[in-house]
Amino acid sequence: MLIKRSSDIEQLSGIRPSEITNKEIYQSRRRFLRGGTALALGSGLGISSMLATQKVSHAASKFSNLIKSPFNAGETLTPYKDVTSYNNYYEFGTSKSSPAVMAKNFKTKPWTITVRGEVEKPLTLGMEDILKHYPMEERIYRLRCVEAWSMVVPWVGFPLASLIKDMKPTSKAKYISFRTLYDPKRMAGQKPALFGSGLDWPYREGLRMDEAMNPLTILAVGLYGEIMPNQNGAPIRLIVPWKYGFKSIKSIVSIEFTENRPNTTWAMLAPKEYGFYANVNPDVDHPRWSQSRERRLGEFRKRKTLLFNGYAEQVAGMYKDLDMKKFF
Amino acid sequence: MNNKQITLIKTGIFLLALTPFSLLLLRGWSNELGANPIETITNTTGIWILRFLVITLAITPLRRLTGQAILIRFRRMMGLFTFFYASLHFLTYVWLDQYFDWPFIVEDIAEHPYIIVGFTTFLILLSLAVTSPRFMIRKMGKNWKNLHRLVYLAAFLGTTHFIWQVKSDIREPLLYFALFSVLMLLRIPAIQRKTPQFTGWFRSVKA
């Protein structure tokens, strides 16, 4: 499957072709043979072999000078088409396919983030300044959804820790909380409806300060080397790869440093099913379904879910005194 | 209406009822099942079980409301299509989703209520399908009717199975709950006496 690339990068760095960002090059060599569904399923072949990666036309601006990050899952990337058409983003509808349609004309310019709470100087950050100020890295992470599917995404972003240091939180800041934009006119899923999506808007998420400062935690502004598609949480979202996907809040407009643990959307809706920590853990089932295995998009057989989504080495230390069964 | 015409209509309905399955095959073949094909197959076959169950359970009240006795001739076929989609749904779970991992399947059924409920619904539909041939009706006599009343339980359990695997947006399962509730209310004699009949609107067709 691997075709030798003539680029110098590979020879110099030993990065596998599948890990290289350039989507066109990457996809052009991933033109798998199409098989009849029944045949492929029947013979137990990976579905990936059927998922011919069609060339998607999308004119988005590219990031230049991306820093290649040492954080790289080193696994086959989930095709761009799947990453951008299979989304949980209830602000734009509750089905997986609706965000790509409903968020199409969502305007993300201008965009600001207010920073408040336990900081020396509360302020409002402009998106342009963020993009200018922070050097952007490519981070190839596994993303594990609480619904037991997963993907591998090459995000573009920068460590949340860099931003936090610049904001100078006070000693009282024990937690950091985030909010998504609340604007039902622009986010149709937030419109009040009889038996709506069930969520309480705006979407809220939060982390403990040590979790927020962990080098793995990033604010992402793009994927596949391009600016973030609207359906994936443009213009800026959180990525916490060792936690279930719902922790990685999208379209952030507010960051608040707090002394007390903030309320988080899914834990508010169903506290017995979704906790504040939401660390990926194969040994703690969702009350209604198993978390021990997951379906990697593009694969046929389920794979075993890894503790902390495979990032135990980097994060397990933060939880050594925590009863993970109780604080799920 | 003569038998030849009925056979013709039945063939048409049969082909129509196979459309969701054919479309699924077509989408699979042309690679249009989305990022998570197994989930698409599971959800599509699942929703069609409920849809065919609604159609099946609507036939008796419709017959009464319209006075069209002919409708009853299509009820068994609709019931069997409900079972057909239930079989596909079950097969998708054990084969495509779990890939015959029996220890895990047993654990899944034992530990997760929505799987138990779904499995129970399947067993009910299976028992109804097995006893659907005419000779079974004759053979079972009064017991047949009692057994087939389980279809109401299947409708309730099927809807519960649907609600329990949804994370927060329960609008669609509630729709089916409402539809089944109406269809069951229409079977209560006291309500039947009050519902108007539209028999005059149709030219009566004898079964």
Short mmCIF file of C-alpha atoms in Angstrom, two decimals, chain B residues 5-102:
data_model
loop_
_atom_site.label_atom_id
_atom_site.label_comp_id
_atom_site.label_asym_id
_atom_site.label_seq_id
_atom_site.Cartn_x
_atom_site.Cartn_y
_atom_site.Cartn_z
CA GLN B 5 -56.35 -8.76 -9.63
CA ILE B 6 -55.47 -9.40 -6.01
CA THR B 7 -52.41 -11.38 -7.03
CA LEU B 8 -51.36 -8.50 -9.25
CA ILE B 9 -51.77 -5.97 -6.44
CA LYS B 10 -49.97 -8.25 -4.02
CA THR B 11 -47.03 -8.58 -6.40
CA GLY B 12 -46.86 -4.82 -6.72
CA ILE B 13 -46.92 -4.33 -2.95
CA PHE B 14 -44.34 -7.07 -2.52
CA LEU B 15 -41.90 -5.30 -4.84
CA LEU B 16 -42.64 -1.95 -3.22
CA ALA B 17 -41.96 -3.41 0.22
CA LEU B 18 -38.59 -4.65 -1.00
CA THR B 19 -37.54 -1.15 -2.10
CA PRO B 20 -35.87 -0.10 1.18
CA PHE B 21 -33.79 -3.28 1.05
CA SER B 22 -32.94 -2.80 -2.62
CA LEU B 23 -31.95 0.81 -2.04
CA LEU B 24 -29.68 -0.29 0.78
CA LEU B 25 -27.98 -2.80 -1.52
CA LEU B 26 -27.67 -0.19 -4.22
CA ARG B 27 -26.16 2.37 -1.85
CA GLY B 28 -23.77 -0.24 -0.56
CA TRP B 29 -22.73 -1.23 -4.02
CA SER B 30 -22.18 2.35 -5.13
CA ASN B 31 -20.41 3.26 -1.90
CA GLU B 32 -23.04 5.69 -0.65
CA LEU B 33 -23.60 4.32 2.85
CA GLY B 34 -21.64 7.13 4.48
CA ALA B 35 -18.73 7.17 6.88
CA ASN B 36 -20.16 4.41 9.06
CA PRO B 37 -21.85 1.92 6.70
CA ILE B 38 -22.71 -0.62 9.39
CA GLU B 39 -24.48 2.04 11.43
CA THR B 40 -26.40 3.14 8.33
CA ILE B 41 -27.51 -0.44 7.65
CA THR B 42 -28.48 -0.97 11.29
CA ASN B 43 -30.50 2.25 11.46
CA THR B 44 -32.17 1.79 8.09
CA THR B 45 -33.28 -1.79 8.71
CA GLY B 46 -34.34 -0.79 12.22
CA ILE B 47 -36.57 2.07 11.19
CA TRP B 48 -38.26 -0.05 8.52
CA ILE B 49 -39.25 -2.63 11.12
CA LEU B 50 -41.23 0.07 12.90
CA ARG B 51 -42.65 1.46 9.67
CA PHE B 52 -43.92 -1.95 8.55
CA LEU B 53 -45.28 -2.58 12.01
CA VAL B 54 -47.24 0.69 11.78
CA ILE B 55 -48.60 -0.36 8.35
CA THR B 56 -49.48 -3.84 9.64
CA LEU B 57 -51.28 -2.52 12.68
CA ALA B 58 -53.06 0.16 10.65
CA ILE B 59 -54.82 -2.35 8.42
CA THR B 60 -57.47 -3.52 10.89
CA PRO B 61 -58.57 -0.02 11.95
CA LEU B 62 -58.47 1.16 8.33
CA ARG B 63 -60.67 -1.71 7.31
CA ARG B 64 -63.23 -0.68 9.90
CA LEU B 65 -63.04 3.02 9.09
CA THR B 66 -63.34 2.54 5.36
CA GLY B 67 -65.41 -0.60 5.23
CA GLN B 68 -62.91 -2.08 2.78
CA ALA B 69 -62.75 -5.74 3.75
CA ILE B 70 -60.20 -6.36 1.00
CA LEU B 71 -57.49 -4.68 3.08
CA ILE B 72 -57.21 -7.69 5.36
CA ARG B 73 -55.83 -9.71 2.46
CA PHE B 74 -52.60 -7.74 2.68
CA ARG B 75 -52.10 -7.83 6.41
CA ARG B 76 -50.07 -11.02 6.67
CA MET B 77 -47.70 -9.89 3.96
CA MET B 78 -47.06 -6.63 5.81
CA GLY B 79 -46.48 -8.57 9.03
CA LEU B 80 -44.00 -10.83 7.26
CA PHE B 81 -42.16 -7.83 5.84
CA THR B 82 -41.91 -6.48 9.39
CA PHE B 83 -40.23 -9.76 10.27
CA PHE B 84 -38.06 -9.60 7.15
CA TYR B 85 -36.60 -6.25 8.18
CA ALA B 86 -36.28 -7.45 11.79
CA SER B 87 -34.24 -10.41 10.53
CA LEU B 88 -31.98 -8.12 8.51
CA HIS B 89 -31.59 -5.87 11.55
CA PHE B 90 -30.72 -8.82 13.79
CA LEU B 91 -28.36 -10.26 11.21
CA THR B 92 -26.65 -6.88 10.86
CA TYR B 93 -26.04 -6.87 14.58
CA VAL B 94 -24.65 -10.41 14.96
CA TRP B 95 -22.81 -10.47 11.67
CA LEU B 96 -21.67 -7.03 10.53
CA ASP B 97 -21.63 -5.28 13.90
CA GLN B 98 -20.37 -7.98 16.25
CA TYR B 99 -18.96 -10.39 13.69
CA PHE B 100 -20.29 -13.49 15.49
CA ASP B 101 -18.38 -12.70 18.65
CA TRP B 102 -20.76 -14.87 20.69
#
